[in-house]
XYZ file of C-alpha atoms in Angstrom:
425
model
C 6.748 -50.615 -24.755
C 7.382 -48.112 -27.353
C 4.288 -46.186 -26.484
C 5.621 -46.242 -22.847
C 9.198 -44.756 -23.833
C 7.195 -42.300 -26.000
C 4.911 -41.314 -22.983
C 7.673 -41.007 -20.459
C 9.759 -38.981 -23.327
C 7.005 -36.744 -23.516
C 7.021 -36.449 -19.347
C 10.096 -35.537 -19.763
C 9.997 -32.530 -21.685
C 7.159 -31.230 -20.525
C 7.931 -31.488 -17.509
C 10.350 -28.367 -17.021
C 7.244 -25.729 -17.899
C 5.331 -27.239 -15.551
C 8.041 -27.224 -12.655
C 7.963 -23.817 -10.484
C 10.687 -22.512 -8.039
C 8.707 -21.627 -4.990
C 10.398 -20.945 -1.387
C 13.717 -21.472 0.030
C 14.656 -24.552 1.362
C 16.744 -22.533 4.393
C 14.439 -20.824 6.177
C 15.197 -18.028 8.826
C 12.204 -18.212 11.404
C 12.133 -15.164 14.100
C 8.992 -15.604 16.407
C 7.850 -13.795 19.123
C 6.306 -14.932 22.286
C 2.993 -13.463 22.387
C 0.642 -15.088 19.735
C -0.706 -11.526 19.028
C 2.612 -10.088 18.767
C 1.033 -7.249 21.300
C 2.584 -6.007 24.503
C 2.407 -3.134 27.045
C 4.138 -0.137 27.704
C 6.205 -1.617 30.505
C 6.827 -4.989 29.111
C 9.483 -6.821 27.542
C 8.940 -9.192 24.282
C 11.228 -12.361 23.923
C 12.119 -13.341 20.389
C 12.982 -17.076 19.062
C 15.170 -17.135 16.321
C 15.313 -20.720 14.619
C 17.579 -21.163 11.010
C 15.926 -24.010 9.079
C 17.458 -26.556 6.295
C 14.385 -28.966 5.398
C 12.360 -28.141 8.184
C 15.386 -29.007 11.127
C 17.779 -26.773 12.788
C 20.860 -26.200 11.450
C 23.822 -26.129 12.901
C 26.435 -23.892 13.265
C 25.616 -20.986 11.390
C 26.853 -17.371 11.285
C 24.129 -14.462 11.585
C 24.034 -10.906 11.830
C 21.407 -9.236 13.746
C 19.481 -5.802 14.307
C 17.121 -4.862 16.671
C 15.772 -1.256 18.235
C 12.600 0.983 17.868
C 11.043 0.378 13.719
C 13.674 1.602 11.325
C 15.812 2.791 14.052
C 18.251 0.264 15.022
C 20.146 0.181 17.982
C 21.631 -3.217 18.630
C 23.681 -4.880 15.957
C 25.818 -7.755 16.397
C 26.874 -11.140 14.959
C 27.280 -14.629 16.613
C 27.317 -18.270 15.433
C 24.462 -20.586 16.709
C 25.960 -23.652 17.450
C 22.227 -25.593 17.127
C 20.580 -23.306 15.200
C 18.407 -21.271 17.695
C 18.592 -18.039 19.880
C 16.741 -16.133 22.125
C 16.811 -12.139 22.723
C 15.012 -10.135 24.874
C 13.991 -6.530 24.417
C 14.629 -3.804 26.893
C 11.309 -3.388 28.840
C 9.234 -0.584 26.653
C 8.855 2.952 28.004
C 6.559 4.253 25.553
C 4.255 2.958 22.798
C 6.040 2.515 19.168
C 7.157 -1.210 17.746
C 10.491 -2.707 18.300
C 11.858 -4.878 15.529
C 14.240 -7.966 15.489
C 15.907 -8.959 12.371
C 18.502 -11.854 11.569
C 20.525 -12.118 8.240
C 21.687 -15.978 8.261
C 24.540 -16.888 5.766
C 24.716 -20.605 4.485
C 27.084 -21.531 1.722
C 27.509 -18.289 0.254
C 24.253 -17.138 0.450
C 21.942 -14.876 3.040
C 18.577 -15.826 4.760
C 16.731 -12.952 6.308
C 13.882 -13.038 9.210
C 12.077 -10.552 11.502
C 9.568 -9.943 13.645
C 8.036 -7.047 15.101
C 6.609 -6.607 18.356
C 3.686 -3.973 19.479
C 3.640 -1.821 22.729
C 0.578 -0.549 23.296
C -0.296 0.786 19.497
C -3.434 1.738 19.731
C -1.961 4.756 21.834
C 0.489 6.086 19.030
C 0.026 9.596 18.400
C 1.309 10.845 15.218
C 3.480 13.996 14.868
C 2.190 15.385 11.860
C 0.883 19.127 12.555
C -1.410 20.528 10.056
C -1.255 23.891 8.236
C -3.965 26.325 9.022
C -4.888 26.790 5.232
C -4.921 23.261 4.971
C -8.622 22.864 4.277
C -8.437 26.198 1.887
C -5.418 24.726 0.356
C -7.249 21.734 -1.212
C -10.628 24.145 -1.722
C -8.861 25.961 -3.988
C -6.639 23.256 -5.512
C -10.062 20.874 -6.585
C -12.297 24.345 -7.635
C -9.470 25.482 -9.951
C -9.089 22.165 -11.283
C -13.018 21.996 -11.629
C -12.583 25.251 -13.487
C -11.991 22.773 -16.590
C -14.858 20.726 -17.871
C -13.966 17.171 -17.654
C -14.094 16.344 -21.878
C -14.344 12.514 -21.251
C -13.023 9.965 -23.670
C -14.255 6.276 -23.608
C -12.603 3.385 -26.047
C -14.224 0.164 -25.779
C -11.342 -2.696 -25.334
C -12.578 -5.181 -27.201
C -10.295 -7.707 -25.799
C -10.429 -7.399 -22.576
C -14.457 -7.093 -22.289
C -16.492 -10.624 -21.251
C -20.170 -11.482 -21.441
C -20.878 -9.473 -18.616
C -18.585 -6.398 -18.271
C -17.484 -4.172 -20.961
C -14.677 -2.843 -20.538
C -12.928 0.779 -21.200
C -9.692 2.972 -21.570
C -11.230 6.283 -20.404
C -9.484 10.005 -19.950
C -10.478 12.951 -18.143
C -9.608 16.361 -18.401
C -7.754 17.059 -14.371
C -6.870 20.253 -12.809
C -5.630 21.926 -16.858
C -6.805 21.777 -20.395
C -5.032 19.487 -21.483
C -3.785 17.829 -18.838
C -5.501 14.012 -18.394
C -5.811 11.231 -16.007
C -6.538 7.912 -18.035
C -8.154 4.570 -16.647
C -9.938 1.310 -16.956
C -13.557 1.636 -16.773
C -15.726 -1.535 -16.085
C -19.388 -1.339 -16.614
C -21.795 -4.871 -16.094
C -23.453 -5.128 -19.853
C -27.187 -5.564 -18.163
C -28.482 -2.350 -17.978
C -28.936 -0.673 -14.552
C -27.841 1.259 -11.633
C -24.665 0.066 -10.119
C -22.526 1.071 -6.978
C -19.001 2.474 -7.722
C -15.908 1.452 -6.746
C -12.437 3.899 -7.797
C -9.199 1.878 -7.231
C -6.312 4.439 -6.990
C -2.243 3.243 -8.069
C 0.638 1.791 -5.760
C 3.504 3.953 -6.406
C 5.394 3.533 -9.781
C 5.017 3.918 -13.628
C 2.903 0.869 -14.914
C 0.067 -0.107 -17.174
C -3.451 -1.230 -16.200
C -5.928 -3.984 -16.433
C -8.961 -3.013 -14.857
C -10.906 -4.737 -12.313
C -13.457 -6.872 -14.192
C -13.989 -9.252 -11.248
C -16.112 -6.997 -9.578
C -17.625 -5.689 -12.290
C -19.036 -9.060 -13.138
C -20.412 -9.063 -9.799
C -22.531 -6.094 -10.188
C -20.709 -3.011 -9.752
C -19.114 0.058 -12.090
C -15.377 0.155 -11.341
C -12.363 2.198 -12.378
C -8.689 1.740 -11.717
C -7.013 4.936 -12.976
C -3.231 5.623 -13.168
C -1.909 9.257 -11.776
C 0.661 10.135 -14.461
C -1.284 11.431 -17.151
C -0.669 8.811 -19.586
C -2.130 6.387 -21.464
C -2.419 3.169 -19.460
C -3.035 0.567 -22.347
C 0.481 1.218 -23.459
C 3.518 -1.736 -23.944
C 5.738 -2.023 -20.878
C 8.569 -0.585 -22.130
C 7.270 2.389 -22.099
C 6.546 3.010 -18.992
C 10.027 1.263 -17.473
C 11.575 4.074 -19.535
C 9.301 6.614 -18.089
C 10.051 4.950 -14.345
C 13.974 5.409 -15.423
C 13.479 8.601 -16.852
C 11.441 11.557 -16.926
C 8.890 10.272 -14.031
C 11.934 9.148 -11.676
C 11.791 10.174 -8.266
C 8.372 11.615 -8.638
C 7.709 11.149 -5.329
C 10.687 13.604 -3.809
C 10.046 16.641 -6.435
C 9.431 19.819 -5.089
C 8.580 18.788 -1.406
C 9.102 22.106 0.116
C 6.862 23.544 -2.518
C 2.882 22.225 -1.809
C 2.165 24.188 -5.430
C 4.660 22.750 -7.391
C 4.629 19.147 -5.336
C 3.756 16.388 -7.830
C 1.083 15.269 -5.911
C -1.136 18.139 -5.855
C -1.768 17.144 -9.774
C -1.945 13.491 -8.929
C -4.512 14.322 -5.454
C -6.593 16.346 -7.661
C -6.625 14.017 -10.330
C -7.537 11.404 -8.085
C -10.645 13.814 -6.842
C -11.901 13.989 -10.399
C -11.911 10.220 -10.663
C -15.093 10.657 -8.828
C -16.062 13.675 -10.412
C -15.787 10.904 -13.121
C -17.876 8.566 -11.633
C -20.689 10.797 -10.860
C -21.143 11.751 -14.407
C -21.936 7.940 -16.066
C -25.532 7.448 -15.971
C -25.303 3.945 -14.513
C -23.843 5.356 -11.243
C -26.896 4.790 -8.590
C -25.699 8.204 -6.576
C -25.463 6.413 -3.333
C -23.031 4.006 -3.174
C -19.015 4.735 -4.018
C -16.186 3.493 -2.737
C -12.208 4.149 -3.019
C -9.340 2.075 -2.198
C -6.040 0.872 -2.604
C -2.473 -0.025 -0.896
C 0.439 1.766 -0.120
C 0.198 5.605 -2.168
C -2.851 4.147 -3.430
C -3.825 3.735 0.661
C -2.873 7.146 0.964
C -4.594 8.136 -1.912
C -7.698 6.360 -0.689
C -7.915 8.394 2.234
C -7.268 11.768 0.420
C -9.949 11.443 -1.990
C -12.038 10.057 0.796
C -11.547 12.809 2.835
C -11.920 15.539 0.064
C -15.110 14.318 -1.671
C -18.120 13.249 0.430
C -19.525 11.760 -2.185
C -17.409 8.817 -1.171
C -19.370 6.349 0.958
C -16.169 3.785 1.967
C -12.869 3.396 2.077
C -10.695 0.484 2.562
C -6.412 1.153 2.762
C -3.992 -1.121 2.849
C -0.164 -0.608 4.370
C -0.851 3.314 3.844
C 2.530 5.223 2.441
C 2.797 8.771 3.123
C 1.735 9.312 6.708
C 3.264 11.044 9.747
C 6.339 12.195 8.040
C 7.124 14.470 10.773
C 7.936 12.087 12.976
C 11.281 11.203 11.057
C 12.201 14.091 12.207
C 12.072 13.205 16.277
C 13.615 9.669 15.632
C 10.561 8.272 15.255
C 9.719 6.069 12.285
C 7.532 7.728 9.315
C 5.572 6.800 6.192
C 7.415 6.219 2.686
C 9.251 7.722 0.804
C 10.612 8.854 4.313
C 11.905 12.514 3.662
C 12.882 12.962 6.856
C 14.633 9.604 7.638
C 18.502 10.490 7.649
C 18.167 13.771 9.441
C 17.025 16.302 7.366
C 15.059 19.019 8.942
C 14.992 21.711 6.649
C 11.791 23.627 8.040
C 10.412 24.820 4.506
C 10.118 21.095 3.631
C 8.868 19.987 6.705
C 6.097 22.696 6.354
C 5.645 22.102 2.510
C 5.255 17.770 3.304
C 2.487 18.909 5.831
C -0.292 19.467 3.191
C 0.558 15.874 1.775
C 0.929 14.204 4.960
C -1.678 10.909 5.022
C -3.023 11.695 8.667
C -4.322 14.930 7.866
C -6.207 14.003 5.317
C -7.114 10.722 8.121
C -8.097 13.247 10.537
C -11.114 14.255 7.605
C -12.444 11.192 7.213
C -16.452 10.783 7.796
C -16.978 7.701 5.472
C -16.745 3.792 6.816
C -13.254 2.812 6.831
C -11.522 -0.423 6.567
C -7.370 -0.630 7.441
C -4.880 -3.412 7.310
C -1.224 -3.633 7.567
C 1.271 -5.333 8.970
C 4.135 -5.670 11.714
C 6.812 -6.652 9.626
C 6.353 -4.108 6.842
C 9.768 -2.162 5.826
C 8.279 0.299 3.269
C 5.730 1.509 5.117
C 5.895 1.010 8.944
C 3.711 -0.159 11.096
C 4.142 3.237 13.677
C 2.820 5.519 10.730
C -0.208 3.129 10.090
C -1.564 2.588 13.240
C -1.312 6.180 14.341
C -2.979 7.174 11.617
C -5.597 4.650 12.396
C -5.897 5.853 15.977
C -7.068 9.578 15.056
C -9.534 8.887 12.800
C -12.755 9.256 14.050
C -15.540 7.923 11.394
C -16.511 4.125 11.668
C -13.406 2.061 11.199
C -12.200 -1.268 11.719
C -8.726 -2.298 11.639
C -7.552 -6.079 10.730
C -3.562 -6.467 10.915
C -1.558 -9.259 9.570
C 1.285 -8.861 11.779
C 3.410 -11.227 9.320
C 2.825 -9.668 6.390
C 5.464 -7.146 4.912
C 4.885 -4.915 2.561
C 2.572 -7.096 0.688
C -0.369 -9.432 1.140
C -1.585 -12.743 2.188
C -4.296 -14.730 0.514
C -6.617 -14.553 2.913
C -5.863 -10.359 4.129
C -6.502 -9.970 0.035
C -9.833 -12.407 0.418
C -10.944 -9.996 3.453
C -10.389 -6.759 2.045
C -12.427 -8.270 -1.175
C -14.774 -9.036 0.575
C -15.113 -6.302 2.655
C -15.669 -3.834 -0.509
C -18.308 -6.254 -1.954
C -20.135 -6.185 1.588
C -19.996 -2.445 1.627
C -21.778 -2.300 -2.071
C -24.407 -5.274 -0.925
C -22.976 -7.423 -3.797
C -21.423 -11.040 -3.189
């Protein structure tokens, strides 16, 4: 008996670091009626809206609810669904774009959000982004000065972080000024050999790195770098202070300016990641790839399209594409200049040489795309247009669900996907 007591007192106690808060148990459920979520120009989409307590309808409960052409709002209103459920029905579509339905619930004091976002005929967006005519000698000149500077590579083995397998890195380049450094994780597989390359470019933010080791250990050299010219082995702190401080807003400095923009440094830098790359002996000199999600999507198809050297590229929900169109009403990649009216013409022109779908409209490599409907950061009209102009081998695979983030098995694919494209499972 007094073992029992002991073991359940144990049970007890351990039982709260085991426990995990996952989920709500209200659950805000907006469906539409297509399966694909896809409709025609001409059509109308129904949406189901059903507020969930443990799986059942509730009843009586207040919403609020927005619906119109993707960040662009039209209808909102608020009603009290006496069993739980609704219906609304778009107007019928007159042109391509996606129209989005959102409901804010509120149940004892607290708010329950869900959308969905229906497609009229997408694959026939057209992007508004115009490109300047030095484009192409804007980024010549940008990546030769910047290859002016020899790249005086550092490499510190990381003791801690290496395995059986992979050895592992913090490495730093010279970029586009003596003096001025991009720093990374390099993984390299212990066995000697020539390995396929894979460069994984940042999300937006201020944040340390790990490395990708995973793929290492399957047979492959890899590099995650960071864009702000820092150390990226550093304690958190730093960099939250860095986010909060002098690297705040990074993304809306100098816009009008394509010389002073923050992103020429980071585009360049990114560029020299390959430069990188090139330059390690266990490279095989066929095979690289680049990708990443959100800037690091956009940055995925800049350095794809400015070094074809790179053999694949796989983006996912890419930021910082069709800006322009913000500036017709139509919705535009993050950070969305252009969203609450401004048209100022010198930063319309200066966004142009930073705009995602002209560096898209480059592209010669295999490319790989995902997104999805429901995405808030980075909508779904700025992704698939810039999907439809590119004209190198592509494939697309949306999760129209997902926001601006990933499921399991879109993460599983677009593994899988860059281990296909180096012939390594």
């Amino acid at each position: 008996m007094k073992k029992s007591i002991a073991f359940l007192l144990l049970f007890i106690g351990v039982m709260p670091m085991k426990a995990q808060i996952r989920g709500n148990n209200i659950v805000v459920m907006v469906t539409p009626d297509h399966k694909d979520w896809n409709y025609r120009v001409g059509e109308k989409a129904t949406f189901t809206v059903q507020v969930l307590k443990s799986s059942t309808l509730l009843d009586n409960v207040q919403v609020d609810y927005e619906a119109g052409p993707d960040m662009y709002p039209d209808v909102k209103k608020s009603t009290i669904l006496k069993d739980g459920t609704m219906k609304y029905v778009t107007p019928v579509a007159k042109k391509p774009g996606f129209y989005r339905f959102k409901v804010k619930a509120h149940v004892e004091g607290k708010d329950y959000e869900g959308l969905s976002t229906a497609a009229f005929s997408p694959e026939s967006l057209v992007p508004y982004a115009q490109c300047p005519k030095d484009f192409d000698g804007f980024w010549a000149k940008a990546l030769h000065e910047a290859r002016q500077n020899d790249l005086n590579p550092t490499r510190t083995l990381l003791p801690e972080r290496c395995t059986k397998d992979v050895n592992v890195y913090e490495i730093s380049y010279v970029n586009n000024q003596w003096g001025s450094r991009m720093y990374g994780i390099l993984c390299i597989p212990v066995k000697a050999g020539k390995y396929p390359a894979l460069l994984r470019v940042p999300g937006a933010g201020v944040r340390p790195y790990s490395g990708d080791v995973y793929t290492a250990s399957k047979g492959a050299i890899t590099l995650e770098i960071g864009v702000h010219g820092i150390p990226v082995t550093m304690e958190q702190q730093v960099y939250d202070r860095l986010l909060n401080g002098a690297l705040n807003g990074y993304w809306d400095s100098n816009v009008d300016d394509p010389d002073k923009n923050a992103y020429k440094r980071i585009v360049t830098g990114a560029v020299r990641a390959v430069d990188y790359i090139a330059s390690l002996p266990e490279w095989d000199g066929e095979t690289l790839g680049v990708t990443g999600a959100s800037q690091g999507g956009f940055l995925s198809i800049v350095v794809a399209a400015l070094d074809k050297r790179v053999t694949f590229m796989g983006a996912v929900h890419d930021a910082m594409c069709d800006y322009e169109a913000e500036t017709h009403g139509v919705a535009g990649g993050w950070p969305h200049y252009f969203l609450y009216g401004d048209k100022e013409t010198k930063k319309v022109e200066g966004a142009r040489y930073y705009d995602g779908v002209n560096f898209a409209r480059r592209l010669t490599c295999d490319c790989w795309f995902s997104f999805g409907y429901n995405d808030e950061v980075v909508p779904p009209t700025s992704s698939y247009g810039t999907y439809n102009i590119v004209t190198a081998s592509k494939k697309l695979s949306v999760y129209q669900q997902t926001a601006h983030f990933w499921y399991q098995e879109q993460w599983d694919e677009w593994q899988n996907w860059l281990l296909e494209k180096m012939n390594i499972k």
